[in-house]
Coordinates of C-alpha atoms in Angstrom, one line a residue:
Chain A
X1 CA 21.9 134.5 87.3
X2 CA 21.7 138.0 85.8
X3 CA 20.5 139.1 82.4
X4 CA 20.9 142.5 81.2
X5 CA 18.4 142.2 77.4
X6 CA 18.6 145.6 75.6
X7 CA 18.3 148.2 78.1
X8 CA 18.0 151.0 77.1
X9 CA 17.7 154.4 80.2
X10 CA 17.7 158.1 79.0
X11 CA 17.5 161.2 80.9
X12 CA 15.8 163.9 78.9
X13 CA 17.6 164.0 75.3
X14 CA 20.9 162.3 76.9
X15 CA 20.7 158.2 75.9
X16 CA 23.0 157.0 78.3
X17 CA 22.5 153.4 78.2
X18 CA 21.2 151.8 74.6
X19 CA 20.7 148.3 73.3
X20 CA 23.0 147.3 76.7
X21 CA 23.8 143.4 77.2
X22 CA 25.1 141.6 79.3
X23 CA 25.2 138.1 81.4
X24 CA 26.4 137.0 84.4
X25 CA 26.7 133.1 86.0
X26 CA 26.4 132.8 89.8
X27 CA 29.1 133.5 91.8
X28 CA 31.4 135.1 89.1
X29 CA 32.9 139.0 90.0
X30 CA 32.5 140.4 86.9
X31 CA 34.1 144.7 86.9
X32 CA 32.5 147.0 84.1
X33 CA 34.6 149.6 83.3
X34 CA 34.3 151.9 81.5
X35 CA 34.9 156.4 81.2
X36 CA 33.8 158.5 83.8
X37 CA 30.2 159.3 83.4
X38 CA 29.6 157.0 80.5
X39 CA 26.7 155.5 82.4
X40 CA 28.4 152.7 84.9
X41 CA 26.7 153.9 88.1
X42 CA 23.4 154.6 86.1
X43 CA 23.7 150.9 84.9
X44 CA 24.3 149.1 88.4
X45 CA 21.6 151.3 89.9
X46 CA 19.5 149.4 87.9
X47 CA 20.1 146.2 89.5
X48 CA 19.9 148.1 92.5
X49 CA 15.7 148.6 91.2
X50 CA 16.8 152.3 92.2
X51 CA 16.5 153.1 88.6
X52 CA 13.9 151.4 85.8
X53 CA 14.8 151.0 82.5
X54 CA 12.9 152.8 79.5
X55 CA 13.1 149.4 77.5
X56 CA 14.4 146.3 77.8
X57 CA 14.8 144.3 80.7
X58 CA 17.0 142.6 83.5
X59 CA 16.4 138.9 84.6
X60 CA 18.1 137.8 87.9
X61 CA 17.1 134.3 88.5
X62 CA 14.3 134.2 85.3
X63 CA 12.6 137.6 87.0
X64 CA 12.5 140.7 85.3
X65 CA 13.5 143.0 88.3
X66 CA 11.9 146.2 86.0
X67 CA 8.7 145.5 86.9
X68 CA 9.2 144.5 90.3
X69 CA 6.8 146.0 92.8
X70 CA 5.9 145.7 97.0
X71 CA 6.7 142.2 98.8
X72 CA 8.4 141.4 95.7
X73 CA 10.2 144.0 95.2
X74 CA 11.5 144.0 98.7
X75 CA 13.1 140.2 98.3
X76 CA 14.8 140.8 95.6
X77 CA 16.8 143.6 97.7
X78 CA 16.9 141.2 100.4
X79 CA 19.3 139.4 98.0
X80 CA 21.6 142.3 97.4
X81 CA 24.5 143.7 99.3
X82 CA 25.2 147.0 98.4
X83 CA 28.4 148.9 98.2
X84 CA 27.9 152.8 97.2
X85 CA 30.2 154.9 95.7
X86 CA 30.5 157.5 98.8
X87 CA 29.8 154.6 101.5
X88 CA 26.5 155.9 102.2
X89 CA 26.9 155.0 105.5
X90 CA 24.3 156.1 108.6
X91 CA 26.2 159.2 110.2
X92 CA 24.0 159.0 113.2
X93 CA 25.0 155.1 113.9
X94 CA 28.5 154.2 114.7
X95 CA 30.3 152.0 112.6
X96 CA 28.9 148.5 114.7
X97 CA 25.3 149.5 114.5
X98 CA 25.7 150.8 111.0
X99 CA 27.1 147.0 109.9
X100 CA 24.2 145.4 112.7
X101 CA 21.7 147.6 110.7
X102 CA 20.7 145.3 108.0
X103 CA 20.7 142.3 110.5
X104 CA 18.5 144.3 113.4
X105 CA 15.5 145.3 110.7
X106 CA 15.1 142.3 108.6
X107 CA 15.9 139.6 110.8
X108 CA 14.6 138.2 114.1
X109 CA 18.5 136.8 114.9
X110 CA 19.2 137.3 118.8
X111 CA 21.3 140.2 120.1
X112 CA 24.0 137.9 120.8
X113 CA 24.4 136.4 117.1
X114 CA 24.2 139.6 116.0
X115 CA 27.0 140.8 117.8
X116 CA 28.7 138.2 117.0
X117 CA 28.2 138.2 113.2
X118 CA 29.3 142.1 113.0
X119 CA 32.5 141.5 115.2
X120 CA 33.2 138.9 112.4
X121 CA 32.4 140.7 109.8
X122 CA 34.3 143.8 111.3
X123 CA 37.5 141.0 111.9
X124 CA 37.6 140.0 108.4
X125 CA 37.7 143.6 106.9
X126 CA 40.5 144.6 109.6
X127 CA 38.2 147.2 112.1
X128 CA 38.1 145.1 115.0
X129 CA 38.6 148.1 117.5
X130 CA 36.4 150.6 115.1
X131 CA 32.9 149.2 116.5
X132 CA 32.4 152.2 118.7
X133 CA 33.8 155.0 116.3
X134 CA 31.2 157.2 114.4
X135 CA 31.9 157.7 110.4
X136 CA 32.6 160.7 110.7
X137 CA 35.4 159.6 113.3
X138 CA 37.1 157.6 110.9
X139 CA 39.1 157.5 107.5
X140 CA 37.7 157.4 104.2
X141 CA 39.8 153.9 103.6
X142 CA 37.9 152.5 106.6
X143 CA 34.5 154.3 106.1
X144 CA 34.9 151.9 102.6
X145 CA 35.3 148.7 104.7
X146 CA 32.5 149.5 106.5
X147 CA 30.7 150.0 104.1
X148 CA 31.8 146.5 102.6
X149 CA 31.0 144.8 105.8
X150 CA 27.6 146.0 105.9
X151 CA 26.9 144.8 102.4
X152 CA 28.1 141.4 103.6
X153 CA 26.8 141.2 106.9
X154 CA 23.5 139.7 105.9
X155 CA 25.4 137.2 103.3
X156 CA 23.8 138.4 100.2
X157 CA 24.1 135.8 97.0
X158 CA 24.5 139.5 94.8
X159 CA 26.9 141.7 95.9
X160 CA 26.7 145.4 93.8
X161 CA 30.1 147.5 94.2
X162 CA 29.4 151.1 92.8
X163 CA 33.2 152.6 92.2
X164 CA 34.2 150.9 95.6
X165 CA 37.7 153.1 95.9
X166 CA 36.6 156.5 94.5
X167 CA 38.9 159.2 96.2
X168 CA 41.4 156.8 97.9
X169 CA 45.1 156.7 97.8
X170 CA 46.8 154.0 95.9
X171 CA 47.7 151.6 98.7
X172 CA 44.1 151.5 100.0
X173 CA 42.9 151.4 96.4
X174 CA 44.7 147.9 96.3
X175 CA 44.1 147.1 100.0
X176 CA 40.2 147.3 99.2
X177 CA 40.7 145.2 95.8
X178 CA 42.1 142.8 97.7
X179 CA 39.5 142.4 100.5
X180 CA 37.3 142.3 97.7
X181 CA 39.1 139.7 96.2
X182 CA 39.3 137.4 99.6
X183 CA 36.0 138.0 100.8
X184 CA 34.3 137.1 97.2
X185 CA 36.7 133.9 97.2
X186 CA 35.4 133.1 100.7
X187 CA 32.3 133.0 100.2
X188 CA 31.3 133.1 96.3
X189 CA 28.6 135.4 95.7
X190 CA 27.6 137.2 92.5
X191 CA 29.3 140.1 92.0
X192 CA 28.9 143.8 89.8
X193 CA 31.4 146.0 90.4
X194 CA 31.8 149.2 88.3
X195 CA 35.0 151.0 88.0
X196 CA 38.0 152.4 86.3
X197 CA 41.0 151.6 88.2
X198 CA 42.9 150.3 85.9
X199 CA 45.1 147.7 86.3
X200 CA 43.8 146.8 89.8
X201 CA 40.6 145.3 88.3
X202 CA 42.3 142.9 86.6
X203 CA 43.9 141.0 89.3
X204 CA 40.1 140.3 91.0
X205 CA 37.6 140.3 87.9
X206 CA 36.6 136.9 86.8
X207 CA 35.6 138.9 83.6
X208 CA 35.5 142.3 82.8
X209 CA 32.9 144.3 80.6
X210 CA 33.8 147.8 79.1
X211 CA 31.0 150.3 79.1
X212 CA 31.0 152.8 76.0
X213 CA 28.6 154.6 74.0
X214 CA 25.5 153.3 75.8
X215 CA 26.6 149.8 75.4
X216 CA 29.5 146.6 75.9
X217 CA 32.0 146.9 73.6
X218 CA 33.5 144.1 75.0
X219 CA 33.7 140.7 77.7
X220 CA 36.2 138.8 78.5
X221 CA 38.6 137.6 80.9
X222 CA 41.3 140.5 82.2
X223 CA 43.8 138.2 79.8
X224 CA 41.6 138.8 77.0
X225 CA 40.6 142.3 77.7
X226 CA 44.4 143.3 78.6
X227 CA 45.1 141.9 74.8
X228 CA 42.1 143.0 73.5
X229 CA 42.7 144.6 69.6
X230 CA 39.7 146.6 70.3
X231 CA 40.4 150.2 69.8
X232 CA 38.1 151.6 72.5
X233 CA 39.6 149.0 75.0
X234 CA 43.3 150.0 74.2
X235 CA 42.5 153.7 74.7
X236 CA 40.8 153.0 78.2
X237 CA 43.1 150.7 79.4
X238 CA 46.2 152.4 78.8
X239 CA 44.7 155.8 79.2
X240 CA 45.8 157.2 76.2
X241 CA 44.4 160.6 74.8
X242 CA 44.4 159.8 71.1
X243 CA 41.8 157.1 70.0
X244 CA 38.1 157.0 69.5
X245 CA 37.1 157.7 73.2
X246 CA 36.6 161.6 74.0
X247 CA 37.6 163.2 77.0
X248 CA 34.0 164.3 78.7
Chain B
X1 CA 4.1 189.9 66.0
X2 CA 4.5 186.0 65.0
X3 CA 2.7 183.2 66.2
X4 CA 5.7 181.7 68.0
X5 CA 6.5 185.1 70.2
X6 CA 2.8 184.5 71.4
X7 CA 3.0 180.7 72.0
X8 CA 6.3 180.3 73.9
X9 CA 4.7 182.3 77.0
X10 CA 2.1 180.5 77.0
X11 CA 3.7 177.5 76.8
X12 CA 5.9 178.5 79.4
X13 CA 2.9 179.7 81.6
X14 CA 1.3 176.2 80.7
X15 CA 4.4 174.0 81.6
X16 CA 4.5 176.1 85.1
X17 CA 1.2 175.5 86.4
X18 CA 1.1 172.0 85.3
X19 CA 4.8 171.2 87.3
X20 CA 3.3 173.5 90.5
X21 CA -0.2 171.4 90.3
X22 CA 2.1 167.7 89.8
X23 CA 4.4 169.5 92.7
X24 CA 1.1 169.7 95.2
X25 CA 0.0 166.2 93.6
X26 CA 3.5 164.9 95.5
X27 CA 2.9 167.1 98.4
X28 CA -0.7 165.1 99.0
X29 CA 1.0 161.6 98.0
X30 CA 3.7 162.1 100.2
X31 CA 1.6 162.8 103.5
X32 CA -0.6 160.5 102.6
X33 CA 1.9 157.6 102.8
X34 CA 3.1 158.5 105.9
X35 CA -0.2 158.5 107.5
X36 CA -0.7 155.4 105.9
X37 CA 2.8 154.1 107.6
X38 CA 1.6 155.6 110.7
X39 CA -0.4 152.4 111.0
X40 CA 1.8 149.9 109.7
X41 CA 3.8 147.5 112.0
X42 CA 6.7 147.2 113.1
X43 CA 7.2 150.9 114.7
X44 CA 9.9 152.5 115.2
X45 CA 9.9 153.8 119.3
X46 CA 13.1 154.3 119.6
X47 CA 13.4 157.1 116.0
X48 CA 10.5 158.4 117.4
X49 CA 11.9 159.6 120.6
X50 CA 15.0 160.5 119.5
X51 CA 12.7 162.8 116.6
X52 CA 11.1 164.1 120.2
X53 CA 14.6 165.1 121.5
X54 CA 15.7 166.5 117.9
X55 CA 12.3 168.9 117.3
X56 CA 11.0 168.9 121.2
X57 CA 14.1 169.5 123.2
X58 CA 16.2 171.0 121.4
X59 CA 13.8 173.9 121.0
X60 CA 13.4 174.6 124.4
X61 CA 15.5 177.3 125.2
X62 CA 14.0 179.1 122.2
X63 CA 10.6 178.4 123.2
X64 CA 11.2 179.6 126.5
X65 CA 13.6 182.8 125.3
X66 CA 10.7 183.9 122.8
X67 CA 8.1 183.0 124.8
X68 CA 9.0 185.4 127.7
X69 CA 9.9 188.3 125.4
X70 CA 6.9 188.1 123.3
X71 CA 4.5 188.2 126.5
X72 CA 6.8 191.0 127.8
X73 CA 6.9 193.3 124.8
X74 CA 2.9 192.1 124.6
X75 CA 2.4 193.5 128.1
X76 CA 4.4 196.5 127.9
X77 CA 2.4 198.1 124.4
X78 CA -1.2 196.1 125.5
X79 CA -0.9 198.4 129.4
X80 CA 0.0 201.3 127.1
X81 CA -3.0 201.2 125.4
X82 CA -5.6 199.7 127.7
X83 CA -4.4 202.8 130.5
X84 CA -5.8 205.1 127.9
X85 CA -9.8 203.9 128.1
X86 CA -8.4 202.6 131.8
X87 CA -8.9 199.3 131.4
X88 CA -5.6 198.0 132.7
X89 CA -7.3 195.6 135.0
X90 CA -7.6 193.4 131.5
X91 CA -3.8 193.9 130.5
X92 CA -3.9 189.7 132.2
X93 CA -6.9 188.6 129.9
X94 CA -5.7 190.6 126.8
X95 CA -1.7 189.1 126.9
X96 CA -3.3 185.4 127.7
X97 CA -5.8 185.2 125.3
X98 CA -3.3 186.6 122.0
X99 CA -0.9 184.5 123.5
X100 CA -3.1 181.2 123.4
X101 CA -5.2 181.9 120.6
X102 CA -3.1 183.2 118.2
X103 CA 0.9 184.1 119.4
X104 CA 1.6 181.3 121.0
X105 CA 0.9 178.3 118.3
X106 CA 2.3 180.9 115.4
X107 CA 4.9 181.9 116.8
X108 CA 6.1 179.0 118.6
X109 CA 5.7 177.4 115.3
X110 CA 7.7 179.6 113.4
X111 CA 10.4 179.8 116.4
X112 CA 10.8 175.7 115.6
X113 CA 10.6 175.9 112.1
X114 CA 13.6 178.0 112.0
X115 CA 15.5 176.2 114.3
X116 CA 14.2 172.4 113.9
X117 CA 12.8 172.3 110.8
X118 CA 15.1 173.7 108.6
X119 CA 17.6 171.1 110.2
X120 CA 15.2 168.1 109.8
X121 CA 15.2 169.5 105.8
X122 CA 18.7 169.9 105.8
X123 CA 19.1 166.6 107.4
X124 CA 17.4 164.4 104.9
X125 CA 18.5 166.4 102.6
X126 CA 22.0 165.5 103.7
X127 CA 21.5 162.0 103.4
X128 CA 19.4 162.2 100.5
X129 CA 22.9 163.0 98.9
X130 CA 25.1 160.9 99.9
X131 CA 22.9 158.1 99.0
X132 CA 21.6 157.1 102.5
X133 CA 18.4 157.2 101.5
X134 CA 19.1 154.7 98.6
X135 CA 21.2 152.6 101.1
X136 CA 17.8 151.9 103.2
X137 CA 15.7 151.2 100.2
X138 CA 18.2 148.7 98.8
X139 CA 18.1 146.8 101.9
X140 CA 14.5 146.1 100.8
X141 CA 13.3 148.9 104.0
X142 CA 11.1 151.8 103.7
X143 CA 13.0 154.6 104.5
X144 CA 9.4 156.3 105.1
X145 CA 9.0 154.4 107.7
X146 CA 12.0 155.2 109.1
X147 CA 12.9 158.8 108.5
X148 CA 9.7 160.4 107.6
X149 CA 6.9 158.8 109.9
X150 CA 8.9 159.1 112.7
X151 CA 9.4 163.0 112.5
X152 CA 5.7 164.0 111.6
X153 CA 4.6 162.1 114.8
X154 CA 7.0 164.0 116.9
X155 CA 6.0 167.1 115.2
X156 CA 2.4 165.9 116.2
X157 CA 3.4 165.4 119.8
X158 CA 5.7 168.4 120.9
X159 CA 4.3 171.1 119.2
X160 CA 1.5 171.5 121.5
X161 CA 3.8 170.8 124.1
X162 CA 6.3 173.6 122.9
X163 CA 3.3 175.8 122.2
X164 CA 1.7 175.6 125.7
X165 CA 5.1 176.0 126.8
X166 CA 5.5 179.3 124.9
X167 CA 2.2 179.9 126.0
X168 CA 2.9 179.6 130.3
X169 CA 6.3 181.3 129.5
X170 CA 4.5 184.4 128.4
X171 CA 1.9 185.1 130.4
X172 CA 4.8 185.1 133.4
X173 CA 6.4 187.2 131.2
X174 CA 3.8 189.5 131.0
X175 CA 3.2 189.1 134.4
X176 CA 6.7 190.3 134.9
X177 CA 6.1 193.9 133.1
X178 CA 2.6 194.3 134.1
X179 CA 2.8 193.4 137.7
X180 CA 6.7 193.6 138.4
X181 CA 7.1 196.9 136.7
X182 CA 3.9 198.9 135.8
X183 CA 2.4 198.4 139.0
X184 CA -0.8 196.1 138.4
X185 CA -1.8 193.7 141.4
X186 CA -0.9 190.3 140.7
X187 CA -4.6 188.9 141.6
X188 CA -6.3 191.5 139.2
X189 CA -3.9 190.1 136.3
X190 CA -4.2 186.6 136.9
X191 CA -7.8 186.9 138.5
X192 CA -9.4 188.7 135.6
X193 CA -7.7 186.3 133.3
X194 CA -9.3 183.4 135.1
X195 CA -13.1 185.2 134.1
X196 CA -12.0 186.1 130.4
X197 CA -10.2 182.8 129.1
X198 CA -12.6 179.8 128.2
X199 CA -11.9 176.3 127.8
X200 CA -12.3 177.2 124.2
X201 CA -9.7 179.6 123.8
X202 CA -7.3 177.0 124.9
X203 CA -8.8 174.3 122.4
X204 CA -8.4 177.0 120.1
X205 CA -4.9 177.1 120.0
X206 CA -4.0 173.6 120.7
X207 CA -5.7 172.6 118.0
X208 CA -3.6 175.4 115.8
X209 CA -0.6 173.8 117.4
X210 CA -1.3 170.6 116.5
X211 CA -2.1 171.2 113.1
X212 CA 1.6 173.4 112.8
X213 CA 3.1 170.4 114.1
X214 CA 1.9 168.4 110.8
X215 CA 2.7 171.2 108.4
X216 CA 6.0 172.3 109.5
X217 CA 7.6 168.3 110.0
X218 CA 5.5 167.3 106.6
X219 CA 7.2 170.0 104.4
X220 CA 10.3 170.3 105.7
X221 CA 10.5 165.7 105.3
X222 CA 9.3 166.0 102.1
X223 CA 11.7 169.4 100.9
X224 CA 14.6 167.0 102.2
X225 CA 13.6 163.5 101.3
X226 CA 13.5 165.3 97.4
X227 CA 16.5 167.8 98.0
X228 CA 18.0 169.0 94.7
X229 CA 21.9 167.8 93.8
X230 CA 24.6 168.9 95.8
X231 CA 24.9 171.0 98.8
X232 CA 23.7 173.8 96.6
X233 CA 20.4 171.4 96.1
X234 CA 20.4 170.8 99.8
X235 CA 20.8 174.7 100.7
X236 CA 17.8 175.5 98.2
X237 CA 15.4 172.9 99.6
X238 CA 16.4 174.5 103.3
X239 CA 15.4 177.7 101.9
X240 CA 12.4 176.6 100.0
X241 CA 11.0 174.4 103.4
X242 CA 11.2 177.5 105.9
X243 CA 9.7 180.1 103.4
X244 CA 6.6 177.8 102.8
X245 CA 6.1 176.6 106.4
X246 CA 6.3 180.3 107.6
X247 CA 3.5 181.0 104.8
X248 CA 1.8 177.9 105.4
X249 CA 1.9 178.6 109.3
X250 CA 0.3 181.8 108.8
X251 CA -2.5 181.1 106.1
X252 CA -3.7 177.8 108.1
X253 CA -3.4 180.2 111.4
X254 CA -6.3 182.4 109.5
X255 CA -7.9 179.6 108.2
X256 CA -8.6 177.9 111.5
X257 CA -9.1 181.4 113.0
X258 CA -12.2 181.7 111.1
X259 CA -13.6 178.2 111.1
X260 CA -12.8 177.7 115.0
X261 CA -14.8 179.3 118.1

């Protein structure tokens, strides 16, 4: 479904992403994790087409999405439902119209069904009563669900999750993991989430990728990565401060 | 002194001129796709008037508030002067025709850029930021066509509306000064004003406001839609959208002061 082939993105002297791989089957959740600023948002903005890579390239379906332009362009973001790292979400809209948004411009779909399909979607990630609120009437926990009901509103087959819990307590760090986890068993899209909250991820990855010095270190299943002899992976994953990974 | 000490300012002076001509190359390319979007189906009525309520509306009661002082203050020094040669019979002509040729559209123009435009800037900016702007280009929509369009049309629409506005406000408020409390009959103010002010004049400066209305919505979009990082980013491109409307404003004012009857 997705094929990362030697990407390679710098910004001025800094290389942040180099000789980066990586694959992805359809419908698999796979988490890249990885330091903080290491290059894991730079990476997924990538398949958002937000960012072009210097060299290589990244397939989805057999297209290189690099060289994407116009029409084209436009239907491959058609495919995507987007998660950003600060929700992103429209302050003038409140939250129903923010989740109808993606439905109201691309579709032709009647009012009604609309209505319908945001209540649902608004149901499943527990803001039922919320429609009405404005973002900036409501927690940063729920702003998050939102934002993860407008990314699924318009049932995307690729669903991109840019550090999804940045800035949120504990129990709403796992309360979001685990809507993540239901709604991606519910209805099986491809998934890219980055992140570091460790061990959360583990629990809903199908496989996780960790992100250092431009590149994957490593894939595998949480199992694998939790066992992993790795020296870079046992650092991250049990946050120690000795070990090859640098505080930045 | 070595050959380095002499090239580094150069270079310097080089790498300047080149990033300020690529900087007016984006300033063309950007208003040139959203004249282009102008055009393009679907549009977007209902952005469009609430762009009308955020840049016409809102700058009413400064419009009006300015408007009225500036044909006061415009009456009280013009009588001054014109009771001097006695001439006070033109004070109507004289505060009507600076207010519609030139006061009016500049000032009125500055007036919104300051309180409108530098919130459209900061605005976009805003959402620039926290990746708004990204969120409507990922859904595969032009956010051109949704932010940018949208606010240049309005800016097309009110400002000869605010302007004429500014304009009417004005002469009552030198009306108010010159008749009210300098003594001048009302018909010689307005009657003489009726002889002296063509259907030129008035062209004159609705064609200055129109053109404001372009300059101030297409800088302040475009200092927002590429806003710097951070607040601090946001708080620059504020800065930088007023100072160059306000010097755009007055330039162009000249410009089309010379080139139109």
């Amino acid at each position: 479904m997705i094929r990362v082939e030697n990407l390679h993105k710098a910004f001025g002297r800094q290389h942040v992403l180099k000789d980066f791989n990586l694959e992805i089957t359809k419908g698999e959740l796979v988490v890249v994790i990885g330091q903080s600023g290491i290059g894991k948002s730079v990476f997924i903005k990538h398949l958002m087409t937000l960012l072009r890579p210097d060299n290589g390239r990244i397939l989805v379906d057999g297209a290189d999405i690099g060289v994407l332009r116009g029409r084209a362009l436009d239907q491959y973001r058609e495919k995507l439902g987007v998660v950003f790292q600060g929700g992103a979400l429209f302050d003038s809209l409140s939250v129903f119209e923010n989740v109808a948004f993606p439905l109201r411009e691309r579709t032709k779909l009647p009012r009604a069904e609309i209505a319908e399909r945001v209540q649902e979607k608004l149901d499943q990630v527990g803001l039922r009563e919320m429609g009405h609120k404005y973002p900036a009437e409501i927690s940063g926990g729920m702003r998050k669900r939102v934002s993860i009901a407008r990314a699924l509103v318009a049932q995307p087959e690729i669903v991109l999750l840019d550090e999804p819990t940045t800035g949120l307590d504990p129990i709403l760090c796992t309360t979001i993991h685990h809507l993540i986890l239901d709604l991606h068993q519910k209805f099986q899209f491809t998934g890219v989430m980055v992140s570091h909250e460790i061990p959360d991820i583990f629990q809903i990855a199908n496989r996780v990728a960790m992100l250092h010095d431009g590149g994957i270190v490593e894939i595998g299943s949480p199992e694998a990565i939790q066992s992993s002899t790795n020296e870079v992976v046992r650092q991250f994953i049990r946050g120690e401060i000795e070990g090859p990974i640098k505080p930045t | 002194m070595n050959a380095r000490s002499i090239e580094q300012p150069i270079g310097s002076l080089g790498g300047n001129t080149l990033n300020w001509i690529a900087s007016l190359g984006r300033f063309g390319l950007f208003l040139g796709q959203a004249v282009a979007w102008i055009f393009i189906p679907p549009f977007k009525g209902r952005q469009l008037l609430q762009r009308v309520h955020f840049i016409g509306v809102r700058s009413l009661s400064i419009i009006v508030l300015t408007g009225a002082f500036t044909g006061m203050v415009l009456a009280l020094q013009t009588f001054l002067t014109l009771e001097r040669f006695g001439s006070e019979a033109l004070l109507g002509p004289a505060v009507a025709l600076a207010l519609i040729r030139e006061m009016g559209p500049v000032l009125s123009a500055l007036m919104v850029t300051g309180r409108t435009g530098s919130a459209l800037t900061a605005e976009i900016g805003i959402m620039r930021i926290t990746e708004q702007i990204d969120a409507i280009q990922v859904m595969g929509l032009n956010p051109m066509r949704y932010l940018i369009v949208p606010s240049i049309v309005a800016g097309f629409i009110t400002f000869p509306f605010l302007t004429a506005i500014f304009d009417v406000v004005g002469i009552f408020g030198g009306y108010l000064v010159g008749v009210e409390l300098l003594g001048l009959s009302s018909g010689t103010y307005f009657g003489e004003m009726q002889t002296f002010v063509s259907m030129d004049d008035i062209w004159n400066g609705f064609w200055k406001s129109l053109s404001f209305g372009v300059i101030v919505t297409w800088i302040c979009t475009y200092k927002g839609f590429y806003t710097g990082h951070g607040t601090e980013g946001v708080a620059r491109a504020t800065t930088e959208a007023v100072v160059i409307c306000a010097i755009l404003i007055l330039v162009w004012d000249y410009f089309l002061g010379s080139v139109l009857p």
